[in-house]
Amino acid sequence: GQNIDQPTEMTATEGAIVQINCTYQTSGFNGLFWYQQHAGEAPTFLSYNVLDGLEEKGRFSSFLSRSKGYSYLLLKELQMKDSASYLCAVIDSNYQLIWGAGTKLIIKP
Amino acid sequence: GAVVSQHPSWVICKSGTSVKIECRSLDFQATTMFWYRQFPKQSLMLMATSNEGSKATYEQGVEKDKFLINHASLTLSTLTVTSAHPEDSSFYICSARDLRGNEQFFGPGTRLTVL
């Protein structure tokens, strides 16, 4: 079956760095997305990786290793507003979006 | 965990025809369902918010007469793309919020290709 695993919840301190991991087992791979979602709001796009390596965008970076079925989202200089759920999603060979359950990130002052 | 299904998974249709996509919450009741569209390598774009028993709220730029949404029960919402054209080809994703409103669960998406 197809599966995406990410931690349910993580806690970090304001100003620190946190890495949210995502592992996937899917039938084929056509890209991986990371989304941020604040409670009660629609998810917003953070990053898209289709090739191996690190994509940096401001305080957020996303890494992909296709051979390992692994990605991570790195958040630097954490701010209180970064408290949200972070969703990992993979597009499989049938162009279906396979969603992870999301990681709830709690930022403490 | 809560499961949201979509049917069909993918559909190919001719230009000018209408396509209906179903979104079901399988093991929970959803007062609110969301419909998104996603073009390749782009972010999810919210199209409309659907509340059970009332009219959907459409985002700016989304034609409500073209994208008909019906949320007839607490477990089913449908999106009908009327008079589909090739530019409507996209990934359509629904999500459902449970009664407590604490979480939002996404469906697997429906890939629409209009020839």
Short mmCIF file of N, CA and C in Angstrom, two decimals, chain A residues 33 35 37 39-46 48 50 87 91 94-99 101, chain B residues 9-10 36 38 41-44 46 91 93 97 101-104 106-111:
data_model
loop_
_atom_site.label_atom_id
_atom_site.label_comp_id
_atom_site.label_asym_id
_atom_site.label_seq_id
_atom_site.Cartn_x
_atom_site.Cartn_y
_atom_site.Cartn_z
N PHE A 33 5.28 17.66 -2.00
CA PHE A 33 4.89 19.00 -1.54
C PHE A 33 4.97 19.08 -0.03
N TYR A 35 3.13 21.64 2.82
CA TYR A 35 2.14 22.70 3.04
C TYR A 35 2.14 23.07 4.51
N GLN A 37 -0.42 24.66 7.42
CA GLN A 37 -1.84 24.92 7.66
C GLN A 37 -2.06 25.38 9.09
N ALA A 39 -4.63 26.42 12.12
CA ALA A 39 -5.92 25.88 12.55
C ALA A 39 -7.07 26.69 11.96
N GLY A 40 -8.00 25.97 11.36
CA GLY A 40 -9.17 26.61 10.80
C GLY A 40 -8.98 27.29 9.47
N GLU A 41 -7.79 27.14 8.89
CA GLU A 41 -7.52 27.81 7.61
C GLU A 41 -7.13 26.77 6.56
N ALA A 42 -7.19 27.17 5.31
CA ALA A 42 -6.76 26.30 4.23
C ALA A 42 -5.24 26.16 4.24
N PRO A 43 -4.72 25.06 3.76
CA PRO A 43 -3.26 24.91 3.71
C PRO A 43 -2.65 25.85 2.69
N THR A 44 -1.46 26.27 2.95
CA THR A 44 -0.74 27.13 2.03
C THR A 44 0.54 26.42 1.58
N PHE A 45 0.87 26.64 0.35
CA PHE A 45 2.02 25.98 -0.26
C PHE A 45 3.32 26.49 0.34
N LEU A 46 4.22 25.56 0.62
CA LEU A 46 5.55 25.93 1.10
C LEU A 46 6.63 25.57 0.08
N TYR A 48 8.00 22.56 -3.22
CA TYR A 48 7.81 21.42 -4.11
C TYR A 48 9.18 20.89 -4.48
N VAL A 50 11.12 17.73 -6.68
CA VAL A 50 10.99 16.58 -7.58
C VAL A 50 12.37 15.97 -7.86
N LEU A 87 2.06 19.70 6.38
CA LEU A 87 1.60 18.53 5.64
C LEU A 87 2.59 18.16 4.55
N ILE A 91 2.97 13.02 -5.02
CA ILE A 91 2.23 12.67 -6.22
C ILE A 91 2.78 11.35 -6.73
N ASN A 94 0.28 7.63 -10.73
CA ASN A 94 -1.04 7.88 -11.32
C ASN A 94 -1.48 9.33 -11.11
N TYR A 95 -0.54 10.13 -10.66
CA TYR A 95 -0.80 11.54 -10.38
C TYR A 95 -1.86 11.72 -9.30
N GLN A 96 -1.91 10.76 -8.41
CA GLN A 96 -2.74 10.90 -7.22
C GLN A 96 -1.91 11.54 -6.12
N LEU A 97 -2.56 12.42 -5.38
CA LEU A 97 -1.90 13.04 -4.23
C LEU A 97 -2.07 12.14 -3.02
N ILE A 98 -0.96 11.72 -2.46
CA ILE A 98 -1.00 10.93 -1.24
C ILE A 98 -0.58 11.85 -0.09
N TRP A 99 -1.46 11.99 0.86
CA TRP A 99 -1.21 12.97 1.93
C TRP A 99 -0.72 12.29 3.20
N ALA A 101 -0.45 12.67 7.39
CA ALA A 101 -1.44 13.13 8.37
C ALA A 101 -1.11 14.50 8.92
N SER B 9 -11.31 8.85 -9.32
CA SER B 9 -9.92 9.21 -9.09
C SER B 9 -9.38 10.01 -10.25
N TRP B 10 -9.81 9.64 -11.43
CA TRP B 10 -9.41 10.40 -12.61
C TRP B 10 -10.51 10.29 -13.66
N TYR B 36 -10.51 22.29 -3.62
CA TYR B 36 -9.29 22.93 -4.09
C TYR B 36 -9.01 22.51 -5.53
N GLN B 38 -5.55 22.25 -8.14
CA GLN B 38 -4.10 22.32 -8.14
C GLN B 38 -3.57 22.01 -9.52
N LYS B 41 2.74 21.38 -10.28
CA LYS B 41 3.83 22.07 -9.62
C LYS B 41 3.41 23.39 -8.99
N GLN B 42 2.13 23.51 -8.74
CA GLN B 42 1.65 24.74 -8.11
C GLN B 42 0.94 24.41 -6.80
N SER B 43 0.69 25.45 -6.04
CA SER B 43 0.05 25.27 -4.75
C SER B 43 -1.42 24.89 -4.91
N LEU B 44 -1.95 24.35 -3.86
CA LEU B 44 -3.41 24.19 -3.79
C LEU B 44 -4.05 25.56 -3.85
N LEU B 46 -7.70 27.27 -3.13
CA LEU B 46 -9.05 27.06 -2.62
C LEU B 46 -10.05 27.62 -3.61
N PHE B 91 -6.02 19.07 -11.08
CA PHE B 91 -6.22 18.19 -9.95
C PHE B 91 -7.25 18.86 -9.05
N ILE B 93 -9.13 18.62 -5.46
CA ILE B 93 -8.96 17.97 -4.16
C ILE B 93 -10.00 18.52 -3.19
N ARG B 97 -13.81 18.99 7.19
CA ARG B 97 -13.54 19.36 8.58
C ARG B 97 -14.56 18.67 9.46
N GLY B 101 -14.32 20.84 14.37
CA GLY B 101 -13.62 21.91 13.67
C GLY B 101 -12.15 21.97 13.94
N ASN B 102 -11.61 20.92 14.55
CA ASN B 102 -10.21 20.97 14.94
C ASN B 102 -9.25 20.53 13.83
N GLU B 103 -9.71 19.65 12.98
CA GLU B 103 -8.81 19.14 11.96
C GLU B 103 -9.48 19.13 10.60
N GLN B 104 -8.66 19.10 9.59
CA GLN B 104 -9.14 19.08 8.21
C GLN B 104 -8.46 17.92 7.51
N PHE B 106 -7.86 15.59 4.07
CA PHE B 106 -7.86 15.74 2.62
C PHE B 106 -8.19 14.45 1.91
N GLY B 107 -8.91 14.57 0.80
CA GLY B 107 -9.14 13.45 -0.07
C GLY B 107 -7.95 13.21 -0.97
N PRO B 108 -7.96 12.12 -1.74
CA PRO B 108 -6.82 11.77 -2.59
C PRO B 108 -6.75 12.58 -3.88
N GLY B 109 -7.81 13.29 -4.19
CA GLY B 109 -7.79 14.10 -5.41
C GLY B 109 -8.42 13.41 -6.60
N THR B 110 -8.88 14.20 -7.53
CA THR B 110 -9.44 13.72 -8.79
C THR B 110 -8.73 14.45 -9.92
N ARG B 111 -8.15 13.67 -10.81
CA ARG B 111 -7.45 14.29 -11.93
C ARG B 111 -8.40 14.38 -13.11
#
